[in-house]
Amino acid sequence: MQIEVTHLTRYRYQPQVKQAQHVAHLTPLQDAHQQLLSYHLEISPAPDESESRTDVFGNVRSFFSIHRAHDVLSVIARSTVLTNPRTAVLSAIRWEEAQEHFRYRAHAPYDPAVEFTFASTYVPIHADFLHYALASFAPGEALLDCAFDLMARIHKDFAYVPRSTEVNTTALEAMAQRRGVCQDFAHVMIACWRAMGLPARYVSGYLLTHPPEGQERLIGADASHAWVSLFIPSADQQDASAPAAGQWLEFDPTNNRHPAEDYVTLARGRDFSDVSPLRGVILGDGGHQMDVEVTVSPV
């Protein structure tokens, strides 16, 4: 599937900002699931300095700075992505075996997936998540079955309510109120897996939505999206002390489904704080208003 994405972020400042530095995660990833056909980042006013580099998680991170006064900042990312069907993961590994792969062992070889078992900015390790997750992890059950059951329960137990949380709401706060948006659903599911000692990471991107029958697609009416991925170790690995062989499998608890070719991936990290689409530091003493418009459309 070929998908075009236009992501506009506009800040209005009052009074003017004297100078600013920003970092953006707005470049879709290149991987087995998608190919980036074109990408262009438009910034107004034009930055005085800019560069892009790959971060520790493999995401493209763009930096730019503006050294003069401005009252409006406009950032438009235009992308065309070719997505591919996701390969099915067939694994009979039990969740206890997967958990055992990531237990701490002195002098064990470094395993990159272990980094995603620890607490992060918005995803603490807490007994509430362990208590909630355990209902999906019956003894001896296959890890995949447990993961699907947890996704279905979060989808059922949590209400999707726009503007019910803030961008800095933690997983623990979302768990307590049982409502939120896709970011909160993702954080809660990650927290549950990590409470079980399993590596889980946050995925940001877009989901191709379809307008109601008989209505035209509205420009700017879409939104960025978030989902999660869980590391599934290979069932036939004999040495539990070696780095786990396996692969990451994605889940979308907001929609209770697997991400497929109608998803576009921007970035992956420990939680939202690693992959925020746009953030920065400004020199000024006023407030700001932010508007975001996203259009995701098939070519």
PDB file of N, CA, C and O in Angstrom, residues 10 12 18 28 33 73 91 143 208 231 261 270:
ATOM      1  N   ARG A  10       1.924  23.802  14.101  1.00  0.00           N
ATOM      2  CA  ARG A  10       2.076  25.255  14.086  1.00  0.00           C
ATOM      3  C   ARG A  10       1.990  25.798  15.510  1.00  0.00           C
ATOM      4  O   ARG A  10       1.044  25.510  16.236  1.00  0.00           O
ATOM      5  N   ARG A  12       1.937  29.314  17.745  1.00  0.00           N
ATOM      6  CA  ARG A  12       1.767  30.773  17.751  1.00  0.00           C
ATOM      7  C   ARG A  12       2.191  31.289  19.125  1.00  0.00           C
ATOM      8  O   ARG A  12       1.691  30.827  20.151  1.00  0.00           O
ATOM      9  N   LYS A  18      12.401  34.831  21.153  1.00  0.00           N
ATOM     10  CA  LYS A  18      13.648  35.447  20.691  1.00  0.00           C
ATOM     11  C   LYS A  18      14.517  34.468  19.925  1.00  0.00           C
ATOM     12  O   LYS A  18      15.166  34.827  18.941  1.00  0.00           O
ATOM     13  N   PRO A  28       9.574   8.915   8.532  1.00  0.00           N
ATOM     14  CA  PRO A  28       9.209   7.496   8.633  1.00  0.00           C
ATOM     15  C   PRO A  28      10.436   6.590   8.519  1.00  0.00           C
ATOM     16  O   PRO A  28      11.396   6.895   7.801  1.00  0.00           O
ATOM     17  N   HIS A  33       9.071  -3.571   6.816  1.00  0.00           N
ATOM     18  CA  HIS A  33       7.640  -3.335   6.666  1.00  0.00           C
ATOM     19  C   HIS A  33       7.313  -2.133   5.793  1.00  0.00           C
ATOM     20  O   HIS A  33       6.170  -1.988   5.360  1.00  0.00           O
ATOM     21  N   LEU A  73       5.790  29.506  14.418  1.00  0.00           N
ATOM     22  CA  LEU A  73       6.660  28.441  13.907  1.00  0.00           C
ATOM     23  C   LEU A  73       5.787  27.422  13.209  1.00  0.00           C
ATOM     24  O   LEU A  73       4.830  26.907  13.794  1.00  0.00           O
ATOM     25  N   SER A  91       4.877 -18.745  17.161  1.00  0.00           N
ATOM     26  CA  SER A  91       5.763 -19.161  18.243  1.00  0.00           C
ATOM     27  C   SER A  91       4.942 -19.808  19.342  1.00  0.00           C
ATOM     28  O   SER A  91       3.905 -19.277  19.757  1.00  0.00           O
ATOM     29  N   LEU A 143       3.157 -17.390  25.091  1.00  0.00           N
ATOM     30  CA  LEU A 143       3.326 -15.949  25.217  1.00  0.00           C
ATOM     31  C   LEU A 143       2.411 -15.190  24.255  1.00  0.00           C
ATOM     32  O   LEU A 143       1.814 -14.178  24.634  1.00  0.00           O
ATOM     33  N   LEU A 208      -3.931   4.670   8.576  1.00  0.00           N
ATOM     34  CA  LEU A 208      -4.794   5.105   7.483  1.00  0.00           C
ATOM     35  C   LEU A 208      -6.242   4.862   7.870  1.00  0.00           C
ATOM     36  O   LEU A 208      -6.660   3.726   8.082  1.00  0.00           O
ATOM     37  N   PHE A 231       8.865  -8.226  22.349  1.00  0.00           N
ATOM     38  CA  PHE A 231       9.888  -9.113  21.816  1.00  0.00           C
ATOM     39  C   PHE A 231       9.502 -10.566  22.095  1.00  0.00           C
ATOM     40  O   PHE A 231       9.262 -10.946  23.247  1.00  0.00           O
ATOM     41  N   GLU A 261      -0.497  -3.286   6.786  1.00  0.00           N
ATOM     42  CA  GLU A 261       0.024  -2.367   5.784  1.00  0.00           C
ATOM     43  C   GLU A 261      -0.658  -1.006   5.772  1.00  0.00           C
ATOM     44  O   GLU A 261      -0.229  -0.106   5.048  1.00  0.00           O
ATOM     45  N   ARG A 270      11.427   3.786  24.206  1.00  0.00           N
ATOM     46  CA  ARG A 270      10.958   3.213  25.473  1.00  0.00           C
ATOM     47  C   ARG A 270       9.547   3.682  25.804  1.00  0.00           C
ATOM     48  O   ARG A 270       8.746   2.936  26.350  1.00  0.00           O
TER      49      ARG A 270
END
